[in-house]
Coordinates of C-alpha atoms in Angstrom, one line a residue:
X1 CA 105.4 113.5 26.7
X2 CA 103.7 116.8 26.1
X3 CA 105.4 120.0 25.0
X4 CA 105.6 122.7 27.7
X5 CA 105.2 126.1 26.2
X6 CA 104.1 129.6 27.2
X7 CA 100.5 128.5 27.6
X8 CA 101.4 126.2 30.4
X9 CA 101.6 127.8 33.8
X10 CA 101.0 127.1 37.5
X11 CA 100.1 129.8 40.0
X12 CA 99.7 129.8 43.8
X13 CA 97.1 132.2 45.2
X14 CA 96.8 133.0 48.9
X15 CA 95.7 135.7 51.3
X16 CA 98.2 137.8 53.2
X17 CA 97.4 140.8 55.4
X18 CA 93.7 140.7 54.1
X19 CA 94.7 140.9 50.4
X20 CA 95.2 138.3 47.7
X21 CA 98.8 137.5 46.6
X22 CA 99.8 135.3 43.7
X23 CA 103.1 133.8 42.5
X24 CA 104.2 131.7 39.6
X25 CA 105.2 128.1 40.4
X26 CA 107.7 126.1 38.4
X27 CA 106.2 125.1 35.0
X28 CA 107.2 121.4 35.7
X29 CA 104.3 121.3 38.2
X30 CA 101.9 121.4 35.2
X31 CA 102.6 117.7 34.8
X32 CA 102.8 116.6 38.5
X33 CA 99.8 116.7 40.8
X34 CA 101.6 115.4 43.9
X35 CA 104.3 118.0 43.4
X36 CA 101.8 120.7 42.9
X37 CA 99.9 119.9 46.1
X38 CA 103.3 119.7 48.0
X39 CA 104.2 123.2 46.6
X40 CA 100.8 124.6 47.7
X41 CA 101.3 123.2 51.3
X42 CA 104.6 125.3 51.5
X43 CA 102.6 128.5 51.3
X44 CA 100.8 129.2 54.6
X45 CA 97.6 131.1 54.4
X46 CA 94.8 131.6 56.9
X47 CA 92.1 131.3 54.2
X48 CA 93.6 128.4 52.4
X49 CA 95.8 128.2 49.4
X50 CA 94.7 127.9 45.8
X51 CA 96.6 126.4 42.9
X52 CA 95.6 127.2 39.3
X53 CA 97.2 125.4 36.4
X54 CA 96.6 126.0 32.7
X55 CA 97.8 123.4 30.2
X56 CA 98.0 124.2 26.6
X57 CA 94.7 125.2 24.9
X58 CA 93.0 122.2 26.5
X59 CA 92.2 122.4 30.2
X60 CA 92.8 123.8 33.7
X61 CA 93.1 122.4 37.1
X62 CA 92.2 124.2 40.3
X63 CA 93.3 122.9 43.7
X64 CA 92.3 124.4 47.1
X65 CA 93.9 123.5 50.4
X66 CA 91.9 124.4 53.5
X67 CA 93.7 122.9 56.5
X68 CA 94.0 119.2 55.7
X69 CA 91.3 119.3 53.1
X70 CA 92.4 119.0 49.5
X71 CA 89.7 120.1 46.9
X72 CA 90.5 119.4 43.2
X73 CA 88.7 120.4 40.1
X74 CA 89.4 119.5 36.4
X75 CA 87.8 121.5 33.7
X76 CA 87.7 118.8 31.1
X77 CA 87.6 115.1 31.9
X78 CA 88.6 114.2 28.3
X79 CA 92.0 115.8 28.8
X80 CA 92.9 112.8 30.9
X81 CA 93.5 110.8 27.7
X82 CA 96.3 113.1 26.4
X83 CA 97.8 114.9 29.4
X84 CA 99.6 113.5 32.4
X85 CA 98.3 116.0 35.0
X86 CA 94.6 115.5 33.9
X87 CA 95.1 111.7 34.3
X88 CA 96.7 112.1 37.7
X89 CA 93.7 114.3 38.8
X90 CA 91.3 111.5 37.7
X91 CA 93.4 109.0 39.6
X92 CA 93.4 111.2 42.7
X93 CA 89.6 111.6 42.5
X94 CA 89.2 107.8 41.8
X95 CA 87.5 108.4 38.5
X96 CA 88.3 106.1 35.6
X97 CA 89.7 107.6 32.4
X98 CA 86.9 107.9 30.0
X99 CA 86.5 105.3 27.1
X100 CA 86.6 106.4 23.5
X101 CA 82.8 106.6 23.2
X102 CA 82.7 108.9 26.3
X103 CA 85.0 111.5 24.8
X104 CA 82.5 113.4 22.8
X105 CA 81.6 115.9 25.5
X106 CA 83.7 118.3 27.6
X107 CA 82.6 117.8 31.2
X108 CA 84.3 119.1 34.4
X109 CA 85.0 116.7 37.3
X110 CA 86.0 117.1 40.9
X111 CA 84.9 119.5 43.6
X112 CA 82.4 121.8 41.9
X113 CA 82.0 123.8 45.1
X114 CA 85.7 124.5 45.4
X115 CA 85.1 128.3 45.4
X116 CA 81.5 128.4 46.6
X117 CA 82.4 130.1 50.0
X118 CA 84.4 132.7 47.9
X119 CA 81.4 133.7 45.8
X120 CA 81.6 131.4 42.8
X121 CA 78.9 128.7 43.0
X122 CA 78.9 125.4 41.2
X123 CA 76.7 126.5 38.3
X124 CA 78.9 129.5 37.5
X125 CA 82.1 127.3 37.7
X126 CA 80.4 124.8 35.4
X127 CA 79.4 127.5 33.0
X128 CA 82.9 129.0 32.9
X129 CA 84.6 125.6 32.4
X130 CA 82.1 124.6 29.8
X131 CA 82.5 127.8 27.6
X132 CA 84.2 126.4 24.5
X133 CA 85.0 130.0 23.3
X134 CA 87.4 130.5 26.1
X135 CA 91.0 129.2 26.5
X136 CA 92.0 127.8 29.9
X137 CA 93.9 130.9 30.9
X138 CA 90.9 133.0 30.1
X139 CA 88.6 130.7 32.1
X140 CA 91.1 131.0 35.1
X141 CA 91.1 134.8 34.7
X142 CA 87.3 134.8 34.8
X143 CA 87.3 132.7 38.0
X144 CA 89.9 135.0 39.5
X145 CA 87.7 138.0 38.7
X146 CA 84.6 136.4 40.3
X147 CA 86.4 135.3 43.4
X148 CA 88.3 138.6 43.8
X149 CA 92.0 137.8 43.1
X150 CA 92.2 138.9 39.5
X151 CA 94.7 141.8 40.0
X152 CA 97.1 139.5 41.9
X153 CA 96.6 136.7 39.3
X154 CA 97.2 139.1 36.4
X155 CA 100.4 140.4 38.1
X156 CA 101.7 136.9 38.4
X157 CA 101.0 136.0 34.8
X158 CA 102.6 139.3 33.6
X159 CA 105.9 138.0 35.2
X160 CA 105.8 135.0 32.9
X161 CA 105.3 136.9 29.6

């Protein structure tokens, strides 16, 4: 079991009255993909609902619900070896957990076009998630800035600290 600390958080982001809103979700959802998806479904939004999870200094998960469609993105496939949520994402995506010899490179998996219609293309998302100088929360803040919900995202995170 992993330690849950201040670097673990889950945020739901949605549009309301033509502006972005964000709220913190229970930290327990940083270890439960099914629970996270369920919590995101509880937040109605015309433009879909986004879930962003940062786990430790290791990885992040982005989930986007558009109607019945569920898009999932994991920033680092190697996290699946040590972290329950990352392993659940691979299981959801029907991707096998990497073998030891495949663990030498940080690679994202999942829906690389998760934010393409919001202005963040696959190449940019890959570049952000592959930047080893950034922590997962910093990667998510960069994504939030590019997509346009950084102020709401920052307000939600300020409520945690």
